[in-house]
């Protein structure tokens, strides 16, 4: 197979459970780059929350952030492509999700913001213990996240609606579906307690397709790795879509093949044994 580009989800795919890039995965990525393969991180993260382990790899020039709402350069972080949520859609998202027990994260110009109440008790909103260090070091507090979102309605890369109560989350999903929100914004999810909203013409697959066009490559020359529902369209785009063993059922269904878990160097295993790079 003629793989000339590798797109990588980060959390629970390329990074281990501590949120770090293992020596094995780093070695495999550096080897792929040395063979002329473009490596493109494709994350739901905002640009400023990207791990230094990834940004420090020589030869990575593009990164897809905020679920495809922005493509930035490395190093430097110049915004090469960006699509913000229309303000009228922001207003509808906020109105439809205005319930007790619901909070938000907002990504503006590559920076992630969260409510101070959420930051005081992220476990109470369903965050995992392993994610706490990441949250505390990457989120800027907003005293009232709803007011913050409304005041930045014209410059939002994405909005995450967060709710630990799964029955309430299912009601929110049905409400958004009834209002046909998927016709005006891109809706996805990277974990069970959050819904992620961005411009309709986004998604990791859209951001990576934009990069492929810059590189003069086709989707057939792309291998993509993921673990979550928000990776499914990217894996479907790729000539070879690879899900790690810890992936969600939706992500697995979109993949062409499986590799080892994220904490077993599944990316490195696939680069060597599936892609034969």
Short mmCIF file of C-alpha atoms in Angstrom, two decimals:
data_model
loop_
_atom_site.label_atom_id
_atom_site.label_comp_id
_atom_site.label_asym_id
_atom_site.label_seq_id
_atom_site.Cartn_x
_atom_site.Cartn_y
_atom_site.Cartn_z
CA UNK A 1 0.00 0.00 0.00
CA UNK A 2 1.17 3.52 -0.80
CA UNK A 3 0.66 5.29 2.54
CA UNK A 4 2.09 8.81 2.41
CA UNK A 5 0.22 10.37 5.34
CA UNK A 6 -0.72 9.19 8.84
CA UNK A 7 -3.45 11.02 10.78
CA UNK A 8 -3.45 10.42 14.52
CA UNK A 9 -6.04 10.91 17.19
CA UNK A 10 -4.16 11.67 20.41
CA UNK A 11 -5.98 10.85 23.65
CA UNK A 12 -6.51 7.12 24.24
CA UNK A 13 -5.00 6.40 20.81
CA UNK A 14 -1.47 7.74 20.39
CA UNK A 15 -0.98 8.87 24.00
CA UNK A 16 -0.84 6.46 26.91
CA UNK A 17 -3.08 6.58 29.98
CA UNK A 18 -0.86 9.27 31.52
CA UNK A 19 -1.40 11.43 28.43
CA UNK A 20 2.22 10.98 27.31
CA UNK A 21 3.78 9.73 24.09
CA UNK A 22 5.56 6.46 24.82
CA UNK A 23 9.12 5.92 23.58
CA UNK A 24 7.85 3.15 21.28
CA UNK A 25 5.21 5.29 19.61
CA UNK A 26 7.60 8.23 19.30
CA UNK A 27 10.22 6.03 17.64
CA UNK A 28 7.65 4.71 15.16
CA UNK A 29 6.42 8.20 14.26
CA UNK A 30 9.95 9.52 13.80
CA UNK A 31 10.74 6.53 11.60
CA UNK A 32 7.65 7.15 9.45
CA UNK A 33 8.65 10.81 9.05
CA UNK A 34 12.17 9.76 8.06
CA UNK A 35 10.60 7.66 5.28
CA UNK A 36 8.81 10.72 3.89
CA UNK A 37 5.41 10.03 5.46
CA UNK A 38 3.53 13.12 6.65
CA UNK A 39 2.35 12.72 10.25
CA UNK A 40 -0.70 14.82 11.13
CA UNK A 41 -2.14 14.89 14.66
CA UNK A 42 -5.94 15.17 14.44
CA UNK A 43 -7.48 15.96 17.80
CA UNK A 44 -10.53 17.30 19.53
CA UNK A 45 -8.12 19.36 21.63
CA UNK A 46 -7.68 23.10 21.24
CA UNK A 47 -4.29 24.10 19.87
CA UNK A 48 -2.88 25.41 23.15
CA UNK A 49 -3.73 22.14 24.91
CA UNK A 50 -1.69 19.93 22.58
CA UNK A 51 0.93 17.87 24.46
CA UNK A 52 4.51 19.02 24.16
CA UNK A 53 5.47 15.39 23.44
CA UNK A 54 3.73 15.75 20.07
CA UNK A 55 4.72 19.35 19.29
CA UNK A 56 8.40 18.55 19.87
CA UNK A 57 8.60 15.88 17.15
CA UNK A 58 10.64 17.28 14.24
CA UNK A 59 8.91 17.00 10.90
CA UNK A 60 5.29 17.50 11.99
CA UNK A 61 4.07 20.56 10.09
CA UNK A 62 0.26 20.39 10.28
CA UNK A 63 -2.09 19.72 13.19
CA UNK A 64 -5.88 19.41 13.03
CA UNK A 65 -7.52 20.77 16.19
CA UNK A 66 -10.96 21.26 17.76
CA UNK A 67 -12.42 18.34 15.80
CA UNK A 68 -11.42 19.87 12.48
CA UNK A 69 -12.54 23.43 13.19
CA UNK A 70 -8.96 24.66 12.75
CA UNK A 71 -5.78 23.51 11.04
CA UNK A 72 -2.59 25.03 12.42
CA UNK A 73 1.07 24.92 11.55
CA UNK A 74 3.86 23.45 13.64
CA UNK A 75 5.94 24.96 14.97
CA UNK A 76 4.39 28.34 15.60
CA UNK A 77 0.67 27.65 15.60
CA UNK A 78 -0.31 29.82 12.63
CA UNK A 79 -3.97 29.23 11.81
CA UNK A 80 -4.13 27.95 8.24
CA UNK A 81 -7.84 27.09 8.10
CA UNK A 82 -10.59 27.92 10.58
CA UNK A 83 -14.37 27.63 10.67
CA UNK A 84 -16.35 29.03 13.61
CA UNK A 85 -19.84 28.01 14.72
CA UNK A 86 -22.48 30.43 13.37
CA UNK A 87 -23.72 32.61 16.25
CA UNK A 88 -27.34 31.69 15.63
CA UNK A 89 -26.39 28.03 16.13
CA UNK A 90 -24.52 28.92 19.32
CA UNK A 91 -27.72 30.46 20.68
CA UNK A 92 -29.75 27.34 19.85
CA UNK A 93 -27.18 25.00 21.43
CA UNK A 94 -27.24 27.01 24.65
CA UNK A 95 -31.04 27.24 24.74
CA UNK A 96 -31.57 23.52 24.12
CA UNK A 97 -29.05 22.46 26.78
CA UNK A 98 -30.04 24.92 29.53
CA UNK A 99 -30.61 22.47 32.39
CA UNK A 100 -29.26 21.92 35.90
CA UNK A 101 -26.26 19.61 35.95
CA UNK A 102 -25.08 20.68 32.50
CA UNK A 103 -21.88 22.61 31.96
CA UNK A 104 -19.73 23.56 28.98
CA UNK A 105 -16.26 23.93 27.59
CA UNK A 106 -15.62 26.57 24.94
CA UNK A 107 -12.72 26.72 22.49
CA UNK A 108 -11.85 30.23 21.28
CA UNK A 109 -8.84 30.94 19.07
CA UNK A 110 -7.18 27.70 20.11
CA UNK A 111 -7.73 28.23 23.85
CA UNK A 112 -10.00 26.05 26.04
CA UNK A 113 -12.25 27.60 28.71
CA UNK A 114 -14.37 25.93 31.39
CA UNK A 115 -16.67 27.06 34.17
CA UNK A 116 -15.08 27.62 37.58
CA UNK A 117 -17.68 25.33 39.19
CA UNK A 118 -16.71 22.53 36.81
CA UNK A 119 -13.03 23.10 37.48
CA UNK A 120 -13.73 22.87 41.22
CA UNK A 121 -15.32 19.41 40.86
CA UNK A 122 -14.68 17.82 37.44
CA UNK A 123 -15.27 14.32 38.86
CA UNK A 124 -18.80 15.40 39.71
CA UNK A 125 -19.38 16.07 36.01
CA UNK A 126 -18.09 12.66 34.95
CA UNK A 127 -14.43 13.43 34.27
CA UNK A 128 -12.12 10.47 34.81
CA UNK A 129 -9.43 10.64 37.52
CA UNK A 130 -6.75 10.20 34.83
CA UNK A 131 -7.94 13.36 33.06
CA UNK A 132 -7.66 15.70 36.04
CA UNK A 133 -4.06 16.78 35.48
CA UNK A 134 -4.85 17.50 31.83
CA UNK A 135 -7.95 19.54 32.72
CA UNK A 136 -6.24 21.59 35.42
CA UNK A 137 -3.29 22.47 33.19
CA UNK A 138 -5.17 23.26 29.97
CA UNK A 139 -8.48 24.96 30.87
CA UNK A 140 -8.79 28.64 31.61
CA UNK A 141 -11.55 29.32 34.15
CA UNK A 142 -14.60 31.38 33.26
CA UNK A 143 -16.72 32.62 36.18
CA UNK A 144 -19.92 31.99 34.21
CA UNK A 145 -19.33 29.82 31.16
CA UNK A 146 -22.77 30.52 29.65
CA UNK A 147 -22.14 34.27 29.74
CA UNK A 148 -18.65 33.68 28.36
CA UNK A 149 -19.98 31.65 25.43
CA UNK A 150 -22.68 34.20 24.65
CA UNK A 151 -20.12 37.03 24.69
CA UNK A 152 -17.83 35.10 22.29
CA UNK A 153 -20.58 33.78 20.02
CA UNK A 154 -18.83 35.02 16.86
CA UNK A 155 -15.46 33.35 17.51
CA UNK A 156 -16.15 29.86 18.85
CA UNK A 157 -14.22 27.00 17.29
CA UNK A 158 -16.28 24.49 19.23
CA UNK A 159 -18.51 23.98 22.25
CA UNK A 160 -18.59 20.89 24.46
CA UNK A 161 -21.81 20.20 26.37
CA UNK A 162 -20.93 18.18 29.47
CA UNK A 163 -23.37 16.18 31.62
CA UNK A 164 -22.58 13.22 33.90
CA UNK A 165 -26.23 12.10 34.16
CA UNK A 166 -26.60 9.66 31.27
CA UNK A 167 -30.40 9.74 31.28
CA UNK A 168 -30.27 13.51 30.97
CA UNK A 169 -27.59 13.25 28.29
CA UNK A 170 -29.82 10.93 26.26
CA UNK A 171 -32.66 13.45 26.57
CA UNK A 172 -30.34 16.19 25.32
CA UNK A 173 -29.34 14.06 22.34
CA UNK A 174 -32.99 13.44 21.45
CA UNK A 175 -33.74 17.14 21.83
CA UNK A 176 -30.93 18.13 19.48
CA UNK A 177 -32.05 15.46 17.02
CA UNK A 178 -35.68 16.65 17.14
CA UNK A 179 -34.52 20.20 16.37
CA UNK A 180 -32.41 18.88 13.44
CA UNK A 181 -29.27 20.48 14.84
CA UNK A 182 -27.15 18.08 12.79
CA UNK A 183 -28.26 20.03 9.70
CA UNK A 184 -26.58 23.23 10.91
CA UNK A 185 -23.65 22.08 13.07
CA UNK A 186 -21.32 19.08 13.24
CA UNK A 187 -22.10 17.01 16.33
CA UNK A 188 -19.83 14.30 17.68
CA UNK A 189 -18.53 12.87 20.95
CA UNK A 190 -15.20 11.74 22.36
CA UNK A 191 -16.59 10.44 25.68
CA UNK A 192 -19.93 9.43 27.13
CA UNK A 193 -20.41 12.60 29.20
CA UNK A 194 -19.91 15.14 26.43
CA UNK A 195 -21.40 16.28 23.13
CA UNK A 196 -19.09 18.31 20.90
CA UNK A 197 -20.39 20.95 18.48
CA UNK A 198 -18.55 22.75 15.70
CA UNK A 199 -19.23 24.30 12.27
CA UNK A 200 -21.24 22.04 9.96
CA UNK A 201 -18.32 21.73 7.54
CA UNK A 202 -15.87 20.40 10.11
CA UNK A 203 -14.90 17.09 11.68
CA UNK A 204 -11.46 15.57 11.81
CA UNK A 205 -12.03 14.09 8.36
CA UNK A 206 -12.62 17.57 6.91
CA UNK A 207 -9.49 19.00 8.50
CA UNK A 208 -7.35 16.08 7.37
CA UNK A 209 -8.82 16.24 3.85
CA UNK A 210 -7.76 19.91 3.75
CA UNK A 211 -4.20 18.89 4.70
CA UNK A 212 -4.18 16.13 2.09
CA UNK A 213 -5.10 18.69 -0.53
CA UNK A 214 -2.18 20.90 0.54
CA UNK A 215 0.15 17.92 0.27
CA UNK A 216 -1.18 16.79 -3.10
CA UNK A 217 -2.25 13.44 -1.68
CA UNK A 218 -5.44 11.41 -1.97
CA UNK A 219 -7.43 9.74 0.83
CA UNK A 220 -6.25 6.39 -0.53
CA UNK A 221 -2.75 7.39 0.59
CA UNK A 222 -3.93 8.09 4.14
CA UNK A 223 -3.78 5.84 7.19
CA UNK A 224 -5.75 7.08 10.19
CA UNK A 225 -5.83 6.00 13.84
CA UNK A 226 -8.59 6.56 16.38
CA UNK A 227 -10.50 5.34 19.39
CA UNK A 228 -13.66 7.43 19.69
CA UNK A 229 -16.91 8.22 17.95
CA UNK A 230 -15.35 11.51 16.81
CA UNK A 231 -12.74 9.50 14.87
CA UNK A 232 -15.20 7.39 12.88
CA UNK A 233 -15.55 9.71 9.86
CA UNK A 234 -11.77 10.11 9.71
CA UNK A 235 -11.26 6.34 9.63
CA UNK A 236 -13.90 6.05 6.91
CA UNK A 237 -12.07 8.68 4.85
CA UNK A 238 -8.72 6.93 5.06
CA UNK A 239 -7.43 4.30 2.68
CA UNK A 240 -6.62 2.37 5.86
CA UNK A 241 -8.57 3.15 9.02
CA UNK A 242 -7.12 1.62 12.18
CA UNK A 243 -8.86 1.49 15.57
CA UNK A 244 -7.00 0.75 18.77
CA UNK A 245 -8.31 -2.20 20.78
CA UNK A 246 -9.85 0.13 23.39
CA UNK A 247 -11.94 1.94 20.74
CA UNK A 248 -15.70 2.50 20.96
CA UNK A 249 -18.04 0.26 18.95
CA UNK A 250 -18.75 3.14 16.53
CA UNK A 251 -15.04 3.65 15.89
CA UNK A 252 -14.42 -0.08 15.49
CA UNK A 253 -17.22 -0.34 12.94
CA UNK A 254 -15.62 2.43 10.85
CA UNK A 255 -12.15 0.83 10.90
CA UNK A 256 -10.58 -1.50 8.37
CA UNK A 257 -8.51 -3.21 11.06
CA UNK A 258 -7.63 -3.19 14.74
CA UNK A 259 -4.32 -2.75 16.51
CA UNK A 260 -3.20 -3.06 20.13
CA UNK A 261 -4.46 -0.77 22.90
CA UNK A 262 -3.26 2.80 23.31
CA UNK A 263 -1.23 1.78 26.36
CA UNK A 264 0.35 -1.13 24.46
CA UNK A 265 1.90 1.03 21.71
CA UNK A 266 -0.88 0.17 19.29
CA UNK A 267 0.17 2.95 16.89
CA UNK A 268 3.75 1.68 16.71
CA UNK A 269 2.56 -1.90 16.23
CA UNK A 270 0.32 -0.91 13.32
CA UNK A 271 2.97 1.22 11.61
CA UNK A 272 5.37 -1.72 11.67
CA UNK A 273 3.06 -4.69 11.24
CA UNK A 274 -0.04 -3.46 9.40
CA UNK A 275 1.21 -0.58 7.27
CA UNK A 276 4.68 -2.11 6.80
CA UNK A 277 6.34 1.30 6.90
#
